[in-house]
Coordinates of C-alpha atoms in Angstrom, one line a residue:
Chain K
M1365 CA 0.0 0.0 0.0
A1366 CA 1.3 3.4 -0.9
L1367 CA 2.1 5.7 1.9
T1368 CA -0.2 8.7 2.3
F1369 CA 1.0 11.9 3.8
S1370 CA -1.6 13.9 5.7
K1371 CA 0.6 16.7 7.0
I1372 CA 2.5 17.5 3.8
P1373 CA 1.1 20.1 1.5
G1374 CA 1.0 18.8 -2.1
E1375 CA 3.5 21.3 -3.5
L1376 CA 6.0 20.4 -0.8
L1377 CA 5.5 16.7 -1.3
E1378 CA 6.5 17.1 -4.9
K1379 CA 9.7 18.8 -3.9
F1380 CA 10.4 16.1 -1.3
N1381 CA 9.8 13.4 -3.9
A1382 CA 12.1 15.1 -6.3
L1383 CA 14.8 15.2 -3.6
E1384 CA 14.4 11.5 -3.0
E1385 CA 14.8 10.7 -6.7
K1386 CA 17.7 13.0 -7.3
G1387 CA 19.6 12.3 -4.1
K1388 CA 19.8 8.5 -4.5
Y1389 CA 20.6 8.3 -0.8
P1390 CA 21.2 4.7 0.4
K1391 CA 19.2 5.6 3.5
R1392 CA 16.3 7.9 3.6
K1393 CA 17.3 9.5 6.9
S1394 CA 20.2 11.2 5.1
M1395 CA 17.6 13.5 3.5
L1396 CA 17.0 15.2 6.8
V1397 CA 19.0 18.4 6.2
P1398 CA 18.1 18.8 2.6
A1399 CA 14.4 18.2 3.4
L1400 CA 14.6 20.8 6.2
H1401 CA 16.0 23.3 3.7
I1402 CA 13.1 22.6 1.4
A1403 CA 10.6 22.9 4.3
Q1404 CA 12.1 26.2 5.5
E1405 CA 11.8 27.6 2.0
H1406 CA 8.1 26.5 1.9
F1407 CA 7.1 27.7 5.4
G1408 CA 9.6 30.5 5.9
W1409 CA 11.0 28.9 9.0
I1410 CA 11.1 25.7 10.9
S1411 CA 7.6 26.0 12.2
D1412 CA 5.7 23.1 13.8
E1413 CA 4.1 22.5 10.4
A1414 CA 7.5 22.3 8.8
V1415 CA 8.7 19.9 11.5
A1416 CA 5.6 17.7 11.1
A1417 CA 6.0 17.6 7.4
V1418 CA 9.6 16.5 7.4
A1419 CA 9.0 14.1 10.3
E1420 CA 6.2 12.4 8.4
F1421 CA 8.1 12.2 5.1
L1422 CA 11.1 10.6 6.7
E1423 CA 9.2 8.6 9.3
L1424 CA 11.0 10.2 12.2
S1425 CA 9.6 11.7 15.4
P1426 CA 8.9 15.5 15.3
N1427 CA 11.2 15.8 18.4
Y1428 CA 14.0 14.2 16.5
V1429 CA 13.6 16.5 13.5
K1430 CA 13.4 19.6 15.7
G1431 CA 16.5 18.4 17.7
D1432 CA 18.4 18.1 14.5
A1433 CA 17.3 21.4 13.0
S1434 CA 18.2 23.3 16.1
F1435 CA 21.8 22.1 15.7
Y1436 CA 22.3 24.1 12.5
T1437 CA 22.4 27.9 12.5
M1438 CA 20.8 28.2 9.0
F1439 CA 17.5 26.9 10.3
F1440 CA 15.3 29.6 11.8
M1441 CA 13.7 28.2 14.9
D1442 CA 11.5 31.3 15.3
K1443 CA 9.6 33.2 12.6
P1444 CA 12.0 35.7 11.2
G1445 CA 11.3 38.9 9.2
K1446 CA 10.9 38.8 5.5
H1447 CA 14.5 39.6 4.9
V1448 CA 17.1 38.1 7.3
I1449 CA 20.2 40.2 7.2
Q1450 CA 23.2 38.1 8.2
V1451 CA 26.4 40.1 8.9
C1452 CA 29.7 38.2 9.1
H1453 CA 31.8 39.6 11.9
N1454 CA 34.6 37.0 12.0
V1455 CA 38.3 38.0 11.9
S1456 CA 38.7 39.2 8.3
C1457 CA 35.4 40.9 8.1
Y1458 CA 36.0 42.5 11.5
L1459 CA 39.3 43.9 10.2
E1460 CA 37.4 45.5 7.4
G1461 CA 34.8 47.2 9.6
A1462 CA 32.0 44.6 10.0
E1463 CA 31.2 45.8 13.6
D1464 CA 30.4 49.3 12.3
I1465 CA 28.0 47.7 9.8
V1466 CA 26.2 45.8 12.5
A1467 CA 26.0 48.9 14.7
H1468 CA 24.7 51.0 11.8
L1469 CA 22.0 48.4 11.0
E1470 CA 20.9 48.2 14.7
R1471 CA 20.5 52.0 14.7
K1472 CA 18.9 52.3 11.3
L1473 CA 16.4 49.4 11.8
G1474 CA 15.9 50.3 15.5
I1475 CA 16.4 46.7 16.6
K1476 CA 19.0 44.7 18.4
C1477 CA 20.9 41.8 17.0
G1478 CA 18.6 38.8 16.9
G1479 CA 15.6 41.0 16.6
T1480 CA 12.9 41.7 14.0
T1481 CA 11.5 45.1 13.0
P1482 CA 7.8 45.6 14.1
D1483 CA 6.6 45.6 10.5
G1484 CA 8.1 42.1 10.1
K1485 CA 10.3 43.2 7.2
F1486 CA 13.8 42.8 8.5
S1487 CA 15.6 40.5 11.0
L1488 CA 19.3 41.1 12.0
V1489 CA 21.8 38.5 13.1
T1490 CA 25.6 38.2 13.2
V1491 CA 27.1 35.1 11.6
E1492 CA 30.5 33.5 11.7
C1493 CA 32.8 33.0 8.8
L1494 CA 31.0 32.8 5.5
G1495 CA 34.1 31.8 3.5
A1496 CA 34.6 35.0 1.5
C1497 CA 37.3 36.5 3.8
G1498 CA 39.1 38.3 1.0
R1499 CA 36.0 40.2 0.0
G1500 CA 34.8 41.5 3.4
P1501 CA 32.8 42.7 5.0
V1502 CA 30.3 40.2 3.8
V1503 CA 26.5 40.3 4.3
Q1504 CA 24.2 37.5 3.4
I1505 CA 20.5 37.8 2.9
N1506 CA 18.1 34.9 3.7
N1507 CA 20.8 32.3 3.7
R1508 CA 21.3 32.9 0.0
E1509 CA 22.9 35.7 -1.8
Y1510 CA 26.2 37.2 -0.7
H1511 CA 26.9 40.9 -0.8
E1512 CA 30.7 41.6 -0.6
Y1513 CA 33.0 44.6 0.1
M1514 CA 30.2 46.1 2.1
T1515 CA 30.2 49.7 3.3
I1516 CA 27.7 51.8 5.2
E1517 CA 26.6 53.4 1.9
K1518 CA 26.2 50.0 0.2
I1519 CA 24.2 48.7 3.2
D1520 CA 21.8 51.6 2.9
S1521 CA 21.2 51.0 -0.8
L1522 CA 20.9 47.3 -0.2
L1523 CA 18.2 47.9 2.4
E1524 CA 16.3 50.1 -0.1
S1525 CA 16.5 47.4 -2.8
L1526 CA 14.8 44.8 -0.5
E1527 CA 11.1 45.1 -1.0
Chain W
M130 CA 60.9 36.7 -5.9
A131 CA 57.9 34.6 -5.1
E132 CA 55.6 33.8 -8.0
E133 CA 52.4 31.9 -8.4
T134 CA 52.4 28.3 -9.7
K135 CA 49.0 27.5 -11.0
I136 CA 48.1 23.9 -11.1
V137 CA 44.6 23.5 -9.6
M138 CA 44.0 27.1 -10.6
L139 CA 45.3 26.6 -14.1
D140 CA 42.8 28.1 -16.6
M141 CA 40.6 29.2 -13.7
D142 CA 40.1 32.6 -15.4
V143 CA 39.0 31.1 -18.7
E144 CA 35.5 32.2 -19.5
G145 CA 33.0 29.4 -18.9
I146 CA 35.5 26.9 -17.5
S147 CA 32.9 25.7 -15.1
S148 CA 31.0 24.1 -18.0
L149 CA 31.9 20.7 -19.3
S150 CA 32.6 21.7 -22.9
V151 CA 35.1 24.4 -22.0
Y152 CA 36.8 22.3 -19.4
E153 CA 37.2 19.5 -21.9
K154 CA 38.6 21.9 -24.5
H155 CA 41.3 22.8 -21.9
G156 CA 42.3 19.2 -21.4
G157 CA 39.6 18.3 -18.9
Y158 CA 38.9 14.6 -18.1
A159 CA 42.0 13.5 -19.9
A160 CA 43.4 12.2 -16.6
L161 CA 40.2 10.2 -16.0
K162 CA 40.4 8.7 -19.5
K163 CA 44.1 7.8 -18.8
V164 CA 43.2 6.2 -15.5
L165 CA 40.3 4.1 -16.9
G166 CA 42.2 3.1 -20.0
E167 CA 45.7 2.4 -18.8
M168 CA 45.9 2.1 -15.1
T169 CA 44.7 -0.4 -12.5
P170 CA 43.2 1.0 -9.3
D171 CA 46.3 0.0 -7.3
E172 CA 48.5 1.8 -9.8
V173 CA 46.5 5.0 -9.3
T174 CA 46.8 4.7 -5.5
A175 CA 50.5 3.9 -5.8
E176 CA 51.1 6.9 -8.1
V177 CA 49.3 9.3 -5.7
K178 CA 51.1 7.8 -2.7
K179 CA 54.5 8.2 -4.5
S180 CA 53.6 11.9 -5.4
G181 CA 53.6 12.7 -1.7
L182 CA 50.3 14.6 -2.0
R183 CA 49.2 15.7 1.4
G184 CA 45.6 16.5 2.3
K185 CA 44.9 20.2 1.9
G186 CA 42.0 20.6 4.3
G187 CA 44.2 21.2 7.3
A188 CA 45.6 18.0 8.8
G189 CA 48.0 17.3 5.9
F190 CA 47.6 13.5 5.9
P191 CA 49.0 11.8 2.8
A192 CA 46.1 11.2 0.4
G193 CA 47.4 8.0 -1.2
V194 CA 48.1 6.4 2.2
K195 CA 44.6 7.2 3.3
W196 CA 43.1 5.5 0.2
G197 CA 45.3 2.5 0.9
F198 CA 43.5 1.9 4.3
I199 CA 40.3 0.9 2.5
P200 CA 39.7 -2.9 2.7
K201 CA 40.0 -4.7 -0.7
D202 CA 36.8 -6.7 -0.4
K203 CA 33.8 -5.9 -2.6
G204 CA 30.8 -4.0 -1.4
E205 CA 29.6 -0.5 -0.7
K206 CA 32.4 2.1 -0.2
Y207 CA 32.0 5.8 -0.1
L208 CA 33.9 8.9 -1.0
C209 CA 32.9 12.1 0.8
V210 CA 34.2 15.3 -0.7
N211 CA 34.6 17.7 2.2
A212 CA 33.4 21.0 0.9
D213 CA 32.3 22.3 4.3
E214 CA 34.9 25.0 4.1
S215 CA 34.3 27.1 7.3
E216 CA 37.7 27.7 8.8
P217 CA 37.9 31.5 9.4
G218 CA 40.3 33.0 6.8
T219 CA 39.8 30.2 4.3
F220 CA 38.0 30.6 1.0
K221 CA 40.0 28.6 -1.5
D222 CA 37.6 25.7 -1.9
Q223 CA 34.9 28.2 -2.7
A224 CA 37.0 29.4 -5.6
I225 CA 37.3 25.8 -6.9
L226 CA 33.6 25.1 -6.4
E227 CA 32.6 28.2 -8.2
K228 CA 35.1 28.4 -11.0
M229 CA 36.7 25.0 -11.4
P230 CA 34.2 22.4 -10.2
H231 CA 34.9 19.8 -12.9
R232 CA 38.5 19.5 -11.9
M233 CA 37.4 18.6 -8.3
L234 CA 34.8 16.2 -9.7
E235 CA 37.4 14.6 -12.1
G236 CA 39.7 14.1 -9.1
A237 CA 36.9 12.6 -7.1
I238 CA 36.0 10.1 -9.8
I239 CA 39.7 9.1 -10.1
A240 CA 40.0 8.7 -6.3
G241 CA 36.8 6.7 -6.3
Y242 CA 38.2 4.4 -9.0
A243 CA 41.4 4.0 -7.0
F244 CA 39.8 2.5 -3.9
G245 CA 36.5 1.3 -5.4
A246 CA 34.0 3.9 -4.2
T247 CA 30.4 3.1 -5.2
H248 CA 29.0 6.5 -4.3
I249 CA 30.5 10.0 -4.1
F250 CA 28.9 12.5 -1.7
I251 CA 29.9 16.1 -2.1
Y252 CA 29.1 17.8 1.2
I253 CA 29.0 21.5 0.6
R254 CA 28.3 24.0 3.4
G255 CA 24.8 25.4 3.2
E256 CA 25.8 29.0 3.0
F257 CA 27.4 28.3 -0.4
W258 CA 24.0 28.1 -2.1
K259 CA 25.3 29.4 -5.4
E260 CA 28.1 26.9 -5.4
I261 CA 25.7 24.0 -4.5
N262 CA 23.7 24.9 -7.6
I263 CA 26.9 25.1 -9.7
V264 CA 28.2 21.7 -8.5
Q265 CA 24.8 20.1 -9.0
R266 CA 24.7 21.3 -12.6
V267 CA 28.3 20.0 -13.1
V268 CA 27.3 16.6 -11.7
D269 CA 24.3 16.5 -14.1
E270 CA 26.6 17.3 -17.0
A271 CA 29.0 14.6 -16.0
Y272 CA 26.2 12.0 -15.8
E273 CA 25.0 13.0 -19.2
A274 CA 28.6 12.7 -20.7
G275 CA 29.1 9.3 -19.1
Y276 CA 31.7 10.4 -16.5
L277 CA 29.3 9.3 -13.7
G278 CA 26.9 6.4 -13.5
K279 CA 27.1 2.9 -14.7
G280 CA 30.1 1.7 -16.8
I281 CA 32.0 5.0 -16.9
L282 CA 33.4 5.6 -20.5
G283 CA 32.8 1.9 -21.3
S284 CA 34.9 0.6 -18.4
D285 CA 33.8 -1.7 -15.6
Y286 CA 33.8 1.1 -13.1
S287 CA 30.5 2.6 -11.9
V288 CA 29.8 5.3 -9.4
E289 CA 26.9 7.4 -8.3
C290 CA 27.2 11.0 -7.1
T291 CA 25.1 13.1 -4.8
V292 CA 25.5 16.8 -3.9
H293 CA 24.5 17.3 -0.3
P294 CA 24.0 20.7 1.4
G295 CA 25.0 21.4 5.0
A296 CA 23.2 24.0 7.1
G297 CA 25.7 26.1 9.0
A298 CA 27.9 24.2 11.4
Y299 CA 31.7 24.5 11.5
I300 CA 32.0 21.1 13.2
C301 CA 30.9 19.4 10.0
G302 CA 34.4 19.9 8.6
E303 CA 35.5 17.4 11.1
E304 CA 35.2 14.1 9.2
T305 CA 33.2 12.0 11.7
S306 CA 30.8 14.9 12.3
L307 CA 30.4 15.3 8.5
L308 CA 29.4 11.6 8.3
E309 CA 27.0 12.0 11.2
S310 CA 25.4 15.0 9.5
L311 CA 25.2 13.1 6.3
E312 CA 23.4 10.3 8.0
G313 CA 20.8 12.6 9.3
R314 CA 22.0 13.1 12.9
R315 CA 23.2 16.0 14.9
A316 CA 26.8 16.6 13.7
E317 CA 28.6 15.5 16.8
P318 CA 32.0 13.8 16.3
K319 CA 32.4 10.1 16.9
M320 CA 35.1 8.1 18.6
K321 CA 38.0 6.9 16.5
P322 CA 38.8 4.0 16.0
P323 CA 37.1 2.6 14.1
F324 CA 38.4 5.0 11.5
P325 CA 36.1 6.0 8.7
A326 CA 38.2 4.0 6.2
I327 CA 37.1 0.9 8.0
E328 CA 33.7 1.9 9.3
G329 CA 32.5 5.2 8.0
L330 CA 29.2 6.3 6.4
Y331 CA 26.5 3.8 7.1
D332 CA 29.3 1.7 8.8
K333 CA 30.9 1.2 5.4
P334 CA 34.5 2.0 4.4
T335 CA 34.6 5.7 3.6
I336 CA 37.2 8.2 2.6
I337 CA 36.8 11.9 3.3
N338 CA 39.0 14.2 1.1
N339 CA 39.1 17.9 0.8
V340 CA 38.1 19.7 -2.4
E341 CA 41.5 21.1 -3.1
T342 CA 43.2 17.7 -2.5
L343 CA 41.0 16.0 -5.1
A344 CA 41.4 18.9 -7.5
T345 CA 45.2 18.3 -7.5
V346 CA 44.8 14.6 -8.4
P347 CA 44.2 15.0 -12.2
A348 CA 47.5 16.9 -12.6
I349 CA 49.4 14.2 -10.7
I350 CA 47.9 11.5 -13.0
E351 CA 48.7 13.5 -16.2
R352 CA 52.2 14.7 -15.3
G353 CA 53.3 11.9 -13.0
A354 CA 54.4 11.6 -9.3
D355 CA 57.9 12.7 -10.1
W356 CA 56.8 16.0 -11.5
H357 CA 54.8 16.6 -8.3
L358 CA 57.7 15.7 -6.1
S359 CA 59.9 18.2 -8.0
L360 CA 57.7 21.0 -6.7
G361 CA 57.8 22.3 -3.2
T362 CA 60.1 21.0 -0.5
E363 CA 61.1 17.5 0.5
K364 CA 58.6 17.2 3.3
S365 CA 55.9 19.4 1.6
P366 CA 55.9 18.4 -2.0
G367 CA 53.7 20.2 -4.5
I368 CA 51.7 23.3 -4.4
K369 CA 49.1 24.9 -2.2
M370 CA 46.3 27.5 -2.5
F371 CA 46.5 30.3 0.0
S372 CA 43.4 32.3 0.8
V373 CA 44.8 35.8 1.7
S374 CA 42.8 38.3 3.7
G375 CA 43.2 41.0 6.2
H376 CA 45.6 43.9 6.0
V377 CA 47.1 43.3 2.5
N378 CA 46.8 45.3 -0.6
K379 CA 45.8 42.4 -2.8
P380 CA 43.6 39.9 -0.9
G381 CA 42.6 36.8 -2.8
V382 CA 43.4 33.2 -3.6
Y383 CA 46.9 32.4 -4.7
E384 CA 48.5 29.1 -5.6
I385 CA 52.2 28.8 -4.9
E386 CA 54.9 26.1 -4.5
L387 CA 55.2 25.1 -0.9
G388 CA 58.4 26.6 0.6
V389 CA 58.1 30.2 -0.6
N390 CA 59.3 32.6 2.0
Q391 CA 56.5 34.1 4.0
L392 CA 57.6 37.8 3.9
D393 CA 58.4 37.5 0.2
F394 CA 54.9 36.1 -0.3
I395 CA 53.3 39.0 1.5
E396 CA 55.4 41.6 -0.3
T397 CA 55.3 40.3 -3.9
I398 CA 52.2 38.3 -4.3
C399 CA 49.8 39.8 -1.7
G400 CA 50.9 43.4 -2.7
G401 CA 52.4 44.2 0.7
V402 CA 50.9 45.1 4.1
K403 CA 48.1 47.7 4.0
G404 CA 47.9 50.6 6.4
G405 CA 51.2 50.2 8.3
R406 CA 53.9 47.7 9.0
L407 CA 53.4 44.0 9.6
K408 CA 52.5 43.1 13.2
A409 CA 51.5 39.4 12.8
T410 CA 50.1 36.7 10.6
I411 CA 47.9 33.7 11.1
P412 CA 49.1 31.5 8.3
G413 CA 46.7 28.6 8.3
G414 CA 43.2 29.6 9.3
S415 CA 42.1 30.9 12.8
S416 CA 42.9 27.5 14.4
V417 CA 46.7 27.8 14.1
P418 CA 49.0 29.8 16.4
V419 CA 49.6 33.4 15.6
M420 CA 53.0 34.5 14.4
P421 CA 54.5 37.8 15.4
A422 CA 56.3 39.7 12.6
A423 CA 59.7 38.8 14.1
N424 CA 59.0 35.1 13.4
C425 CA 57.6 35.5 9.9
D426 CA 60.8 35.2 7.9
C427 CA 60.3 31.5 7.2
P428 CA 59.2 29.1 4.4
L429 CA 55.5 28.5 3.9
S430 CA 55.5 24.8 4.2
F431 CA 54.3 22.2 6.7
E432 CA 57.7 21.9 8.3
G433 CA 58.8 25.6 7.8
L434 CA 55.8 27.0 9.6
Q435 CA 56.0 24.3 12.3
D436 CA 59.6 25.2 13.0
A437 CA 58.6 28.9 13.3
G438 CA 55.9 28.1 15.9
S439 CA 52.7 27.8 13.8
M440 CA 51.1 25.5 11.2
L441 CA 50.1 25.4 7.6
G442 CA 46.6 24.3 8.4
S443 CA 44.2 25.2 5.7
A444 CA 46.4 28.0 4.4
G445 CA 43.8 30.6 5.4
F446 CA 46.4 33.4 5.5
M447 CA 45.4 36.4 7.6
V448 CA 47.6 39.5 7.9
F449 CA 47.6 42.1 10.7
N450 CA 49.2 45.5 10.5
E451 CA 50.8 47.4 13.4
H452 CA 47.5 49.1 14.4
T453 CA 45.6 45.9 15.0
D454 CA 44.2 45.3 18.5
M455 CA 45.3 41.7 19.1
V456 CA 43.2 41.3 22.2
K457 CA 40.1 42.1 20.2
V458 CA 41.2 39.7 17.5
I459 CA 41.5 36.8 20.0
E460 CA 38.1 37.8 21.4
V461 CA 36.6 37.4 17.9
I462 CA 38.4 34.1 17.4
S463 CA 37.4 32.8 20.8
R464 CA 33.8 33.8 20.2
F465 CA 33.8 31.8 17.0
Y466 CA 34.9 28.6 18.8
A467 CA 32.4 29.2 21.6
H468 CA 29.7 29.6 19.0
E469 CA 30.8 26.5 17.0
S470 CA 31.5 24.0 19.8
C471 CA 29.0 21.2 19.4
G472 CA 28.6 20.7 23.1
K473 CA 29.4 17.0 23.1
C474 CA 32.4 17.0 25.4
T475 CA 32.8 19.1 28.5
V476 CA 36.2 20.6 28.1
C477 CA 35.4 22.2 24.8
R478 CA 31.8 23.2 25.6
E479 CA 32.8 24.8 28.9
G480 CA 36.3 25.9 27.9
T481 CA 35.5 27.8 24.8
H482 CA 32.7 29.7 26.5
W483 CA 34.8 30.6 29.6
I484 CA 37.7 31.7 27.5
N485 CA 35.5 34.1 25.5
M486 CA 33.8 35.4 28.6
I487 CA 37.1 36.1 30.3
I488 CA 38.6 37.9 27.2
N489 CA 35.4 40.0 27.1
R490 CA 35.8 40.9 30.7
I491 CA 39.4 42.0 30.1
L492 CA 38.3 44.1 27.1
R493 CA 35.7 45.9 29.1
G494 CA 38.3 46.9 31.6
E495 CA 37.2 44.5 34.4
G496 CA 40.0 42.0 34.0
A497 CA 42.7 41.1 36.6
M498 CA 46.2 39.6 36.2
D499 CA 44.8 36.3 37.5
D500 CA 42.6 36.1 34.4
L501 CA 45.7 35.5 32.2
V502 CA 46.5 32.5 34.4
T503 CA 42.9 31.3 34.1
L504 CA 43.0 31.7 30.3
Q505 CA 46.2 29.8 30.0
D506 CA 44.7 27.0 32.3
A507 CA 41.5 26.8 30.3
A508 CA 43.4 26.6 27.0
D509 CA 45.8 24.0 28.3
G510 CA 42.9 22.1 29.7
M511 CA 41.3 21.8 26.2
E512 CA 44.4 21.0 24.2
M513 CA 44.6 17.3 23.3
K514 CA 41.9 16.7 25.9
S515 CA 38.8 17.2 24.0
F516 CA 36.9 14.7 21.9
C517 CA 37.8 16.2 18.5
P518 CA 40.3 18.6 17.1
L519 CA 38.0 21.6 17.7
G520 CA 39.2 21.8 21.2
D521 CA 42.8 22.1 20.0
A522 CA 41.8 24.6 17.4
A523 CA 40.3 26.7 20.1
A524 CA 43.3 26.4 22.5
W525 CA 46.2 27.1 20.1
P526 CA 45.2 30.7 19.2
V527 CA 44.6 31.6 22.9
Q528 CA 48.0 30.1 24.0
S529 CA 49.9 31.8 21.2
F530 CA 48.2 35.2 21.7
L531 CA 49.0 35.1 25.4
K532 CA 52.6 34.2 24.5
H533 CA 53.3 36.8 21.9
F534 CA 50.9 39.7 22.8
R535 CA 50.8 39.4 26.6
H536 CA 51.6 43.1 26.9
E537 CA 48.4 44.0 25.0
F538 CA 46.3 42.1 27.5
I539 CA 48.1 43.8 30.4
D540 CA 47.3 47.2 28.8
Y541 CA 43.7 46.4 29.3
I542 CA 44.0 44.9 32.7
E543 CA 46.0 47.9 34.0
G544 CA 43.5 50.3 32.7
R545 CA 45.4 51.9 29.8
K546 CA 42.8 50.7 27.3
K547 CA 39.2 49.8 27.4
L548 CA 36.8 48.7 24.7
V549 CA 33.0 49.2 24.8
P550 CA 31.3 46.5 22.7
K551 CA 29.4 47.9 19.8
Y552 CA 26.6 45.4 20.1
E553 CA 25.7 42.0 21.7
P554 CA 26.1 39.4 19.0
V555 CA 23.2 36.9 18.3
G556 CA 24.3 34.2 15.9
A557 CA 21.0 32.6 14.8
I558 CA 17.3 33.1 14.6
G559 CA 15.4 31.5 17.5
H560 CA 18.3 29.5 18.8
H561 CA 19.5 29.8 22.4
K562 CA 21.8 32.7 22.9
L563 CA 25.1 31.1 22.7
V564 CA 27.6 33.5 24.1
K565 CA 26.5 35.2 27.3
P566 CA 28.4 37.9 29.1
A567 CA 30.1 36.7 32.3
Y568 CA 28.6 39.2 34.7

């Protein structure tokens, strides 16, 4: 009998199935991190619904899935703003002025690190080495695109470009 | 005069080299064809062993020797490509993944053939989303061209390949943690032995190689072990990619023969020190001991840097000018290890956090001379006593900063300097706050 998935929205299930086909993983549990990435993209964060969907697809307990997700910094365990601004402030970026960029963002957005603006548009976090040390300071948006050689001016125009 | 020697980086600036057709036009996959057509797996391993190729991820273990540990019997065997590049100061693998991914893949298939891998997993750190997509496209191209899959280029050798994303955890660069993560568990390191070559992924024999190590293999096959041995020094044969950042005029990735003089390297290849005279370097990623300028006149090789009190590590080369606040630098480094400690073993979980809290206390002008003793104790208590090398990596910088820049700590303790933090860092959305102030 084919498995039926009651907690996985159809569109998400299609992506999970595509992952299973493409990944050719010898054991299904190996799909946990990739599936969490897909679920986070669908739900915006690792919500209870996201945990339930991944747990059901991989036949794991929700506690196990949440325990794994919380190990990795790229998984948002709270609902973040629409644009998560991730500023690297490790050694090389620090030398190029990353701390001033974080301080500027805190002032400009009126939030502290780890916070979200009241309109839900921006969240701000500091991250550790993004592996672009020769092109610092580096800012990443939503775990995806890198913005390199950042300055206060470039941060301001980046913020304006984010809808 | 130091000069670049491009081997892995050869043709890296050619337009479209990340695509299969352009890579093939520039001699790509000739080494794989040679291996499948003319060489037995044992001959490949022997050639790489003879070449003296040492792992380029940090530990420097001879690659061919590692492949030789794999049992000869049939069955599932795995190759994991470690592309979880997260060592602060290191961004060389990123350059390969973005611009020269086929060379890495070609090297991986050759390695797989040498020890009989049935499946290659390319574990790429999750932040490299762009590179993950590039490598996935490259793998698709290779399947289509018959370089992956069943009966590669008409030979008996078959191998599957999967591109796997990480999700933000430095510890996944440690090989047993990488395997745990790949199996769908929290990435906490495992006890060795058994070593992965005997019981690795899904308890099957597994080799974990760094991206740059594998990307060097095609050249060794094409030009021979003797050619590789003719480069570099006796104990450090060959070439190495250095990721240069910090106070230099020309930061970037440079591939050089091992054994080039460090000061010459900074002056001629990195464009000299920016903003003042040289104060110190960290030559191998944040984990290795810092070198004050007085010790920097030494060869950039495994043994040259070791004799001068540091290590080659991942060759994440960071340069500091005379105006750098070294106490602040070690605060940043110690915060990194506190943030990235997986929490499995006590010495590292507690040690990294206490070290960072004490350095913060000193920076804020609330330190005492006793704190330097406590810092030393905490670092000594982690070194070689934690479960995996992360504890060593967190201890060495602290010990070396205390040794070479003690006077800068004392400036803070005796009230001549004080630093007000510009913000309280929070490293992830909705996770427990990892680094808390000590008071």
